[in-house]
mmCIF file of N, CA and C in Angstrom:
data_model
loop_
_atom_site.group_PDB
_atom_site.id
_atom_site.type_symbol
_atom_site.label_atom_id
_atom_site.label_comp_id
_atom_site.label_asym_id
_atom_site.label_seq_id
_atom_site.Cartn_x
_atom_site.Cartn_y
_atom_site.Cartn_z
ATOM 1 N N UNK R 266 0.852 -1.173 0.000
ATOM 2 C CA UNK R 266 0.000 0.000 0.000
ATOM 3 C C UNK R 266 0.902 1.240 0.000
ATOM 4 N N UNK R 267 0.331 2.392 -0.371
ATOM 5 C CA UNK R 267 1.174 3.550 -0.486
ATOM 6 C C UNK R 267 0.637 4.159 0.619
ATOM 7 N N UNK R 268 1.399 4.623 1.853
ATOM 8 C CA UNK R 268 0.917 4.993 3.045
ATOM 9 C C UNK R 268 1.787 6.397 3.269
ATOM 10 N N UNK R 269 0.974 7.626 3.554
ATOM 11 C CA UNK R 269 1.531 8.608 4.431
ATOM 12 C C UNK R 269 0.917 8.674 5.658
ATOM 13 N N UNK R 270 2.146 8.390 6.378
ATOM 14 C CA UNK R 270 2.254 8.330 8.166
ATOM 15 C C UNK R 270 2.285 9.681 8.835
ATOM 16 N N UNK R 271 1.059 10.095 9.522
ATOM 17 C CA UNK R 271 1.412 10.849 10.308
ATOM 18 C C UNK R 271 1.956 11.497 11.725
ATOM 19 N N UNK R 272 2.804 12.277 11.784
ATOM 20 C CA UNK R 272 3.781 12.219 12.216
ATOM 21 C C UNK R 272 3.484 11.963 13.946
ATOM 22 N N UNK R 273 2.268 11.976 14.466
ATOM 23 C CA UNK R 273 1.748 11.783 15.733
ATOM 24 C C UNK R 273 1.921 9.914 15.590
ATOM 25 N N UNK R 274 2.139 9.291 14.386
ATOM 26 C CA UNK R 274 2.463 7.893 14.830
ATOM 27 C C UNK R 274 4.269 6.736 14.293
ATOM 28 N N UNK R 275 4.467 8.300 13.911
ATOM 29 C CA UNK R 275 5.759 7.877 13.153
ATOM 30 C C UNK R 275 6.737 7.780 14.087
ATOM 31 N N UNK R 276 6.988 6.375 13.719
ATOM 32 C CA UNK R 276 8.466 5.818 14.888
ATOM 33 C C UNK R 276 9.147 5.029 14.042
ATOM 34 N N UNK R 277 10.469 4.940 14.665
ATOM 35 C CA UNK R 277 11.335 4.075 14.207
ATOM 36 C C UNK R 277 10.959 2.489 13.558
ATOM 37 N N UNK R 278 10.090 2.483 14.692
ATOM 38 C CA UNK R 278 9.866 0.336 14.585
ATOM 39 C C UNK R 278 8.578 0.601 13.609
ATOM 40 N N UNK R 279 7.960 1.294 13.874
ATOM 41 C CA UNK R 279 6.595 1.224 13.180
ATOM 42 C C UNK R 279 7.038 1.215 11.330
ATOM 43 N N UNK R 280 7.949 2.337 11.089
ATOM 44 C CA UNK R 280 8.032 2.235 10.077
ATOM 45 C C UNK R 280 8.995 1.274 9.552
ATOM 46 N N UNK R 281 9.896 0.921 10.274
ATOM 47 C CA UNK R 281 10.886 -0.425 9.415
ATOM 48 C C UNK R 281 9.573 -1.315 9.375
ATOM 49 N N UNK R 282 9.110 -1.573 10.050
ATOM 50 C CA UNK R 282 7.817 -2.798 10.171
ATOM 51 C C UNK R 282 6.900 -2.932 8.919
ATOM 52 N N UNK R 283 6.338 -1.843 8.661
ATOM 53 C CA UNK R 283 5.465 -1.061 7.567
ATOM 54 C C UNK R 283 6.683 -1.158 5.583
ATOM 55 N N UNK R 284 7.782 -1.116 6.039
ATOM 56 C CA UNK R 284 8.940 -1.025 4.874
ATOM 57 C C UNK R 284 9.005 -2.253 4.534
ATOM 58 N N UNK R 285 9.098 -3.345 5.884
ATOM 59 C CA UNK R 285 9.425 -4.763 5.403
ATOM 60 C C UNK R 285 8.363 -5.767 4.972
ATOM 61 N N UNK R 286 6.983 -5.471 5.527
ATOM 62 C CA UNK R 286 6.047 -5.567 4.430
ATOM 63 C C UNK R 286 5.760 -5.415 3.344
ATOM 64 N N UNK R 287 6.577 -4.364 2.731
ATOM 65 C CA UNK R 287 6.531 -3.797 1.646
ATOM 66 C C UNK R 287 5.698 -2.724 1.021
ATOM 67 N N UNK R 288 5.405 -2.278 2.308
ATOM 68 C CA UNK R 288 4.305 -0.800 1.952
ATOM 69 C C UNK R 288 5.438 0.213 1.140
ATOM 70 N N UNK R 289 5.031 1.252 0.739
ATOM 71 C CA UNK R 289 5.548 2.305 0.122
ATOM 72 C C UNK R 289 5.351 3.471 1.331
ATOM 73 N N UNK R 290 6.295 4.314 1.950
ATOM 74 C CA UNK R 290 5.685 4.892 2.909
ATOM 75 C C UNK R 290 6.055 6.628 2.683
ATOM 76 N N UNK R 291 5.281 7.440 2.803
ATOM 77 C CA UNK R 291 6.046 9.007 2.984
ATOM 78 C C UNK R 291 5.925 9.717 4.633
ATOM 79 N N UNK R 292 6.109 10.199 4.979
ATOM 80 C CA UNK R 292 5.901 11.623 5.613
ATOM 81 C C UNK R 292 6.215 13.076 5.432
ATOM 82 N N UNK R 293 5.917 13.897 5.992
ATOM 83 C CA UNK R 293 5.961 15.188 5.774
ATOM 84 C C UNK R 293 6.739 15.741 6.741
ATOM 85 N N UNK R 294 7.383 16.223 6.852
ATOM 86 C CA UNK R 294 8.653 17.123 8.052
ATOM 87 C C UNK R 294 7.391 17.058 9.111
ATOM 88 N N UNK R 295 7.947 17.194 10.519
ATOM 89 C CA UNK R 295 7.277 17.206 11.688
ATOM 90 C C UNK R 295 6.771 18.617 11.973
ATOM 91 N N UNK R 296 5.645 19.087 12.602
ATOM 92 C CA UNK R 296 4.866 20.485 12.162
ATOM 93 C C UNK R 296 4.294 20.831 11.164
ATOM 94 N N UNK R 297 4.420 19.551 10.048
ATOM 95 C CA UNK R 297 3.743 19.999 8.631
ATOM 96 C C UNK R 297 1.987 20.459 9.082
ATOM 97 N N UNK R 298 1.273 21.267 8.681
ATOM 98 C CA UNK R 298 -0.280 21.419 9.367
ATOM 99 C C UNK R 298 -0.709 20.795 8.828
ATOM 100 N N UNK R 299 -1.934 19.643 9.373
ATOM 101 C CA UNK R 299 -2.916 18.773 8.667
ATOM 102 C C UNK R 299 -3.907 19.362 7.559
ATOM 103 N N UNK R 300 -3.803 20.637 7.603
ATOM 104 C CA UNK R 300 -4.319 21.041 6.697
ATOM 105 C C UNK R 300 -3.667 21.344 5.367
ATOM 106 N N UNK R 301 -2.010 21.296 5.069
ATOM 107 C CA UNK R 301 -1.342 20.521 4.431
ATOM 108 C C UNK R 301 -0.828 19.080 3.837
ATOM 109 N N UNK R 302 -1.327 18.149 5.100
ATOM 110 C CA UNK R 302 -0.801 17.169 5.304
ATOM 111 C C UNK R 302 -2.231 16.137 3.727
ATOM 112 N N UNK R 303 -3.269 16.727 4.571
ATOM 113 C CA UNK R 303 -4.134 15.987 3.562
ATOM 114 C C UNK R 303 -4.530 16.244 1.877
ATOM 115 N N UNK R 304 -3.714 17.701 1.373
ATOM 116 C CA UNK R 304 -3.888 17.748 0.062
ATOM 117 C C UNK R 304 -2.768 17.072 -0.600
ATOM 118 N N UNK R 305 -1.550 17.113 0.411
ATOM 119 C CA UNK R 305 -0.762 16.040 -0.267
ATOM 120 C C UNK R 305 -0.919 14.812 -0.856
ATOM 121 N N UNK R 306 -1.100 14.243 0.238
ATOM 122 C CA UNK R 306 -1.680 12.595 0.248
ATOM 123 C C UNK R 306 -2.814 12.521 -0.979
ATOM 124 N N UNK R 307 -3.340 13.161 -1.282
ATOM 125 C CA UNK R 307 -4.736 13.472 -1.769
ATOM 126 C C UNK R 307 -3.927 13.084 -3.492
ATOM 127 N N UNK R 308 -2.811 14.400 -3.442
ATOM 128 C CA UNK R 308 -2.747 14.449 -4.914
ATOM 129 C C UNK R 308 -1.171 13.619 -4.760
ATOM 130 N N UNK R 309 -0.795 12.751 -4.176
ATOM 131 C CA UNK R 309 -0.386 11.667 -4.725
ATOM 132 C C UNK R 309 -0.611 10.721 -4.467
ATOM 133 N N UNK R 310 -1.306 9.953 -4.062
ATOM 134 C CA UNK R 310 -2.022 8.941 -4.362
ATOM 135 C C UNK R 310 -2.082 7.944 -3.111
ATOM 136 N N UNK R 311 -1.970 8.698 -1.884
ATOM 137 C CA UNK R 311 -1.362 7.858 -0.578
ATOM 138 C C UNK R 311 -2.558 7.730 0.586
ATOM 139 N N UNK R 312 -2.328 7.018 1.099
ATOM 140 C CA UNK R 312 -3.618 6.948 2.282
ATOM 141 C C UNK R 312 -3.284 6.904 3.515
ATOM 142 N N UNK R 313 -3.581 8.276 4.552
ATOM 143 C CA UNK R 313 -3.294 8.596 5.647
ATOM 144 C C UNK R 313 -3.475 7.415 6.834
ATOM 145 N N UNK R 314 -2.271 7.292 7.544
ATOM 146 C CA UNK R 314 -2.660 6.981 8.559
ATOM 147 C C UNK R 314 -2.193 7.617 9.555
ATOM 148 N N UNK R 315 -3.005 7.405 10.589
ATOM 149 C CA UNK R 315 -3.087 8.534 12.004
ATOM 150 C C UNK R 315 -3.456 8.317 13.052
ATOM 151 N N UNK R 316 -3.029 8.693 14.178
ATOM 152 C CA UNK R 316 -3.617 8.115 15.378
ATOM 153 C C UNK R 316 -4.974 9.685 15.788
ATOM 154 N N UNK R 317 -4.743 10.729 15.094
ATOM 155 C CA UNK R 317 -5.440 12.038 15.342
ATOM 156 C C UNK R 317 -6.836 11.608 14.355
ATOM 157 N N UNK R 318 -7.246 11.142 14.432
ATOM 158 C CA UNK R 318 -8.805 11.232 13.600
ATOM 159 C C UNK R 318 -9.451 12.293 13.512
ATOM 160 N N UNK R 319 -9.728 13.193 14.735
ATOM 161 C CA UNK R 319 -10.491 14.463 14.474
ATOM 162 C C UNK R 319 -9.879 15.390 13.590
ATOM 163 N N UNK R 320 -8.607 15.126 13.347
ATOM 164 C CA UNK R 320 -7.411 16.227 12.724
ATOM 165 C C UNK R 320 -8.307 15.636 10.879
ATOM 166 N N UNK R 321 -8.308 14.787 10.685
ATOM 167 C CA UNK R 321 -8.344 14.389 9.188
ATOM 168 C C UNK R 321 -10.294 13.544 8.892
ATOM 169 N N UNK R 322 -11.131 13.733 10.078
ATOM 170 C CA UNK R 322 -12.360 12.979 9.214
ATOM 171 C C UNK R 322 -12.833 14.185 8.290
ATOM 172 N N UNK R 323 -13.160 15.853 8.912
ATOM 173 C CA UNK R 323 -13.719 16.609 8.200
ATOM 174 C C UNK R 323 -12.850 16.642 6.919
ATOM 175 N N UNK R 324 -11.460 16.655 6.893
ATOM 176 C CA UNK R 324 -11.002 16.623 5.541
ATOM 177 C C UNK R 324 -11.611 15.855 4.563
ATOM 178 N N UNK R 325 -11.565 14.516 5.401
ATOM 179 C CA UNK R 325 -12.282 12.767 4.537
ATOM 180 C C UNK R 325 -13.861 13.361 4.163
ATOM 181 N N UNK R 326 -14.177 14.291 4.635
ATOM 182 C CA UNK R 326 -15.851 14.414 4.398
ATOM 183 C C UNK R 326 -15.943 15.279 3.578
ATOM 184 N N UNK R 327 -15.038 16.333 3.195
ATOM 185 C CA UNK R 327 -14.870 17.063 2.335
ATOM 186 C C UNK R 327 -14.360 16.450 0.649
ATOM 187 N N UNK R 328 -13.954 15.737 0.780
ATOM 188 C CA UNK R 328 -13.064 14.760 -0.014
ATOM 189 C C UNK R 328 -13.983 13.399 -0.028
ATOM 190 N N UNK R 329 -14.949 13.040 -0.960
ATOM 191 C CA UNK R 329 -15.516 11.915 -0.458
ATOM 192 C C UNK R 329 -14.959 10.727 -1.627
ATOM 193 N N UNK R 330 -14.165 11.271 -2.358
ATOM 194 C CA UNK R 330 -13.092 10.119 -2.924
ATOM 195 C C UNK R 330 -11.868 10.106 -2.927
ATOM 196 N N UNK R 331 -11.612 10.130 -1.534
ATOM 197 C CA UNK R 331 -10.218 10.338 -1.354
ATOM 198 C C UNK R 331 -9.459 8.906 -1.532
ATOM 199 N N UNK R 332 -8.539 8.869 -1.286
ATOM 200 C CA UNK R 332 -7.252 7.397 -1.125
ATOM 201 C C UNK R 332 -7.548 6.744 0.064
ATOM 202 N N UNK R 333 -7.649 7.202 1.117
ATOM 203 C CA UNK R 333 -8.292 6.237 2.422
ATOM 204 C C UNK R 333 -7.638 7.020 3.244
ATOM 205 N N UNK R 334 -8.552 6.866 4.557
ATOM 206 C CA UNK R 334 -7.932 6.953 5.828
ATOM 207 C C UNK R 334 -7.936 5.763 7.043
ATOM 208 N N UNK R 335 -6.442 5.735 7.949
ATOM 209 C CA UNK R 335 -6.586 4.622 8.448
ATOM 210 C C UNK R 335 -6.151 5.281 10.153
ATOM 211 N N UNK R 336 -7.079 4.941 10.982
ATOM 212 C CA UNK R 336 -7.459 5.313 12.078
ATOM 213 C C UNK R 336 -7.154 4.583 12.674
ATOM 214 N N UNK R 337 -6.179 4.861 13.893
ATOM 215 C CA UNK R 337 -5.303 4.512 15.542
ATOM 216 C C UNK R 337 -6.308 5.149 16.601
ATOM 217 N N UNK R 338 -7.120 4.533 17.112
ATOM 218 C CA UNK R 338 -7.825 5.269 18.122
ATOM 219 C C UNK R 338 -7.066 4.852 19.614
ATOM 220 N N UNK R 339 -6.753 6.073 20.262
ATOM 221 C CA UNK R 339 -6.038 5.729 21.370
ATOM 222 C C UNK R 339 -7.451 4.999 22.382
ATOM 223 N N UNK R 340 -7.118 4.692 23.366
ATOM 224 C CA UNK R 340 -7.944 3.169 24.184
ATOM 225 C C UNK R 340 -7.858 4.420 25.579
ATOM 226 N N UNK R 341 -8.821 3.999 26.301
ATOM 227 C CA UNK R 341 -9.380 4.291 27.628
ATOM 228 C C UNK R 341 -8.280 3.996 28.791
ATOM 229 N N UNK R 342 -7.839 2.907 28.508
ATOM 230 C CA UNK R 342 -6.658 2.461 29.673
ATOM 231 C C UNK R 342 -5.651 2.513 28.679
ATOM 232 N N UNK R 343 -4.527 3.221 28.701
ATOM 233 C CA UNK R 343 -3.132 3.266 28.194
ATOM 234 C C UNK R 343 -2.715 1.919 27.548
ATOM 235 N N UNK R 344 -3.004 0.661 28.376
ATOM 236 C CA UNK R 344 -1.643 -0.093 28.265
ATOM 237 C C UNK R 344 -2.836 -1.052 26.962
ATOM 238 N N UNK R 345 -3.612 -0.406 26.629
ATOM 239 C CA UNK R 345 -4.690 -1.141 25.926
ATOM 240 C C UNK R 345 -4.408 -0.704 24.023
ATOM 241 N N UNK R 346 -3.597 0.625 24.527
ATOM 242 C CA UNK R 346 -3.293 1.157 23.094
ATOM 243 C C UNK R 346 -2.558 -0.151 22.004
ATOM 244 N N UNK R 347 -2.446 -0.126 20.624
ATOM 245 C CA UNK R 347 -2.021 -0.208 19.878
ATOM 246 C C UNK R 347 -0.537 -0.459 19.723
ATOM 247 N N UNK R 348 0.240 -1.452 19.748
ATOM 248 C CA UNK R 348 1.636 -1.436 19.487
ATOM 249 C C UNK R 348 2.348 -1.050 18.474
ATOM 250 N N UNK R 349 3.537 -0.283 18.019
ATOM 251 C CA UNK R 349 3.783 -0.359 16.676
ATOM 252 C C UNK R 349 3.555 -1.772 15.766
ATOM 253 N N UNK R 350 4.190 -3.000 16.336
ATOM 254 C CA UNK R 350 3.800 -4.152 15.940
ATOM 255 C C UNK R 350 1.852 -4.498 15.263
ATOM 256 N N UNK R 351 1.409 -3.977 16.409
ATOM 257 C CA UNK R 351 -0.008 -4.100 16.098
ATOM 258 C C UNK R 351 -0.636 -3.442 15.120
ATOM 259 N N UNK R 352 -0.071 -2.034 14.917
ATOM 260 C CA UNK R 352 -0.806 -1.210 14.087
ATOM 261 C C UNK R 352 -0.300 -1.753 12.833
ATOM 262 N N UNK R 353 1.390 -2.142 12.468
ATOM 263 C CA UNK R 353 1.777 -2.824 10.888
ATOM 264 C C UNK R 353 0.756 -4.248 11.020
ATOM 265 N N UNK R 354 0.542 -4.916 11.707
ATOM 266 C CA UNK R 354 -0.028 -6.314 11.732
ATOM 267 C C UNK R 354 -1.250 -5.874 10.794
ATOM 268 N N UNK R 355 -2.282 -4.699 11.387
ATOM 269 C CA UNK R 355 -3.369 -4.237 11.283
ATOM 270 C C UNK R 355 -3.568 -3.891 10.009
ATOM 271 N N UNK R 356 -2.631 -2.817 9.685
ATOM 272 C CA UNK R 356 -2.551 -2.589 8.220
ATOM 273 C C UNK R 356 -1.978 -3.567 7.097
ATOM 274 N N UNK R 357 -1.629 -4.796 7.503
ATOM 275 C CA UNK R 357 -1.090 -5.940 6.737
ATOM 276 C C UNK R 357 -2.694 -6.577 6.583
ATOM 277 N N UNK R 358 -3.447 -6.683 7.594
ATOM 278 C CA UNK R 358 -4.664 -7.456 7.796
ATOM 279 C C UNK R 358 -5.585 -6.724 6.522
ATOM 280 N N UNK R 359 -5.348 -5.086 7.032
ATOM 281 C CA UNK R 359 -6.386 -4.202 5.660
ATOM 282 C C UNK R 359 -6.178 -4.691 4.433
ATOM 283 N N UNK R 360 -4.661 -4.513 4.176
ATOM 284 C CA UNK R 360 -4.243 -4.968 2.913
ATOM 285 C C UNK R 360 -4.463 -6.500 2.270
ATOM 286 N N UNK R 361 -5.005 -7.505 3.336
ATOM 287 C CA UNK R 361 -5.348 -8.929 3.029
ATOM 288 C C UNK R 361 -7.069 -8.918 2.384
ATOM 289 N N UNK R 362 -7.257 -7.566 3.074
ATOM 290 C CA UNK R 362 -8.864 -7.502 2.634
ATOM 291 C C UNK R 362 -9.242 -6.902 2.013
ATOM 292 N N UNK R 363 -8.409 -5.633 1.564
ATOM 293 C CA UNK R 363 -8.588 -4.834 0.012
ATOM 294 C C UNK R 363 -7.680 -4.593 -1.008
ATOM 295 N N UNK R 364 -6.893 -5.501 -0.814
ATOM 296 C CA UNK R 364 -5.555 -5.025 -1.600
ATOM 297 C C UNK R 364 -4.770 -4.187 -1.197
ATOM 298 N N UNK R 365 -3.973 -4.003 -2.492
ATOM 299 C CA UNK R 365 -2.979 -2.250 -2.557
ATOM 300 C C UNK R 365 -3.765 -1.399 -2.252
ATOM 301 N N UNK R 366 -4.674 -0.889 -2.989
ATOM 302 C CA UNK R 366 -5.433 0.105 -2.780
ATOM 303 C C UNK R 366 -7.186 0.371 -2.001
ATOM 304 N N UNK R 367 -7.187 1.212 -1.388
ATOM 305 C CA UNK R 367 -8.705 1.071 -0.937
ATOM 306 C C UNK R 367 -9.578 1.746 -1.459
ATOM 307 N N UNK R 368 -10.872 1.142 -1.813
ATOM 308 C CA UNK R 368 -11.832 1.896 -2.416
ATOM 309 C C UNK R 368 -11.735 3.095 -2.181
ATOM 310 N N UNK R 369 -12.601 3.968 -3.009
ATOM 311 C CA UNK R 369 -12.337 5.446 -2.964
ATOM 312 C C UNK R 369 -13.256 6.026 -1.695
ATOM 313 N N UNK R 370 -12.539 6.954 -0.472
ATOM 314 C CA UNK R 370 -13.851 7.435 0.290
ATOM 315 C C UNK R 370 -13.222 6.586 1.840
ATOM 316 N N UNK R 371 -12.424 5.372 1.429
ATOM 317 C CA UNK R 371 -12.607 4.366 2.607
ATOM 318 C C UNK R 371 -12.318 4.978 3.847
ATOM 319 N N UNK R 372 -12.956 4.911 4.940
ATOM 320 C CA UNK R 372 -12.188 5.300 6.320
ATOM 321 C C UNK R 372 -12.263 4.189 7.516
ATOM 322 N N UNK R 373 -10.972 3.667 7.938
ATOM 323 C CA UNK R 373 -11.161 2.158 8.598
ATOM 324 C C UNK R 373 -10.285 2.754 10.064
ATOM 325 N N UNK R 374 -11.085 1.751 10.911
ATOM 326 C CA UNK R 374 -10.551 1.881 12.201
ATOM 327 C C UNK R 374 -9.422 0.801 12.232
ATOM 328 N N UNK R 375 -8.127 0.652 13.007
ATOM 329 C CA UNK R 375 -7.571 -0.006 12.539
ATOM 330 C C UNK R 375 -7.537 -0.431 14.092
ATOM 331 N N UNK R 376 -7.884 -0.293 15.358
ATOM 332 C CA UNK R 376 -8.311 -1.003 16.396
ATOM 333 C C UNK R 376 -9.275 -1.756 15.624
ATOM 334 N N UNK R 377 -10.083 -1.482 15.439
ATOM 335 C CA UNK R 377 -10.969 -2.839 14.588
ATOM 336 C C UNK R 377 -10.173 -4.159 13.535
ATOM 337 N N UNK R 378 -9.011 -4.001 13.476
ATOM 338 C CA UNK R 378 -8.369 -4.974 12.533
ATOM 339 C C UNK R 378 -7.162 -4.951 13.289
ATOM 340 N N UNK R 379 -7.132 -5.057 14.449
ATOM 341 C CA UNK R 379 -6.287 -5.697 15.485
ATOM 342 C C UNK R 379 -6.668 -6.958 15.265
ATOM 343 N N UNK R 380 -5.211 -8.106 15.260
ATOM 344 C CA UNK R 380 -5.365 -9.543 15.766
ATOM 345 C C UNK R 380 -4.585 -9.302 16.723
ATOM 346 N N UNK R 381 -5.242 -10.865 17.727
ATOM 347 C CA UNK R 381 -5.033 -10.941 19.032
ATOM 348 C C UNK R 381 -3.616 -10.828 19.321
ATOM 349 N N UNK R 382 -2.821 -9.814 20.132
ATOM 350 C CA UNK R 382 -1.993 -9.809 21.129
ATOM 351 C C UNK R 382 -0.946 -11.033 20.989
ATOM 352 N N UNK R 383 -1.486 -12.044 20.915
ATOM 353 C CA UNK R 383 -0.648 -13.340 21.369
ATOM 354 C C UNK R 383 -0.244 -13.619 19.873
ATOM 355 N N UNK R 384 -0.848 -12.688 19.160
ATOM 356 C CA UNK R 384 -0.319 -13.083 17.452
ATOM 357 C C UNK R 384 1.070 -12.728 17.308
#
């Protein structure tokens, strides 16, 4: 998949993880404004992922054929969050279920395409 990471989830492990899958990955310098961040992605052909959802749905609603957005929702109890491990697992799982690319418009929770922990 062609993925721009935003920078509220960009780490070291996350992205070797995301590389050795074989995603295609960008980011934007750190401070880039989301209100930059999403015409990029837009006009090259990449699909956000983010742990900030409120930062990028009105964009997605404005944009109703966009490249996709892929949503990190932080968890109620801390230790419940998302691992870097988990979130590449997650987006390996998307990619088992739509391919390279996601329909136009798509917006996926990617706590919802968590496999279990012990995976």
């Amino acid at each position: 998949m062609q993925l721009l990471v935003d920078e509220d989830l960009r780490s070291g492990e996350l992205m070797a993880r995301l590389r050795e899958a074989g995603h295609r990955l960008e980011t934007l310098p750190t401070g880039t404004p989301d209100e930059d961040i999403w015409p990029y992605a837009q006009d090259h052909g990449l699909i956000v992922v983010t742990g900030n959802p409120d930062d990028f749905k009105a964009e997605a609603a404005r944009t109703p054929n966009h490249h996709g957005l892929l949503i990190v929702h932080g968890e109620h109890e801390r230790q419940k969050n998302m691992s870097d491990a988990e979130i590449a697992a997650a987006v390996d799982h998307v990619r088992e279920g739509y391919g390279e690319a996601l329909p136009p418009g798509t917006q996926i929770n990617l706590n919802e395409w968590r496999r279990s922990r012990a995976t």
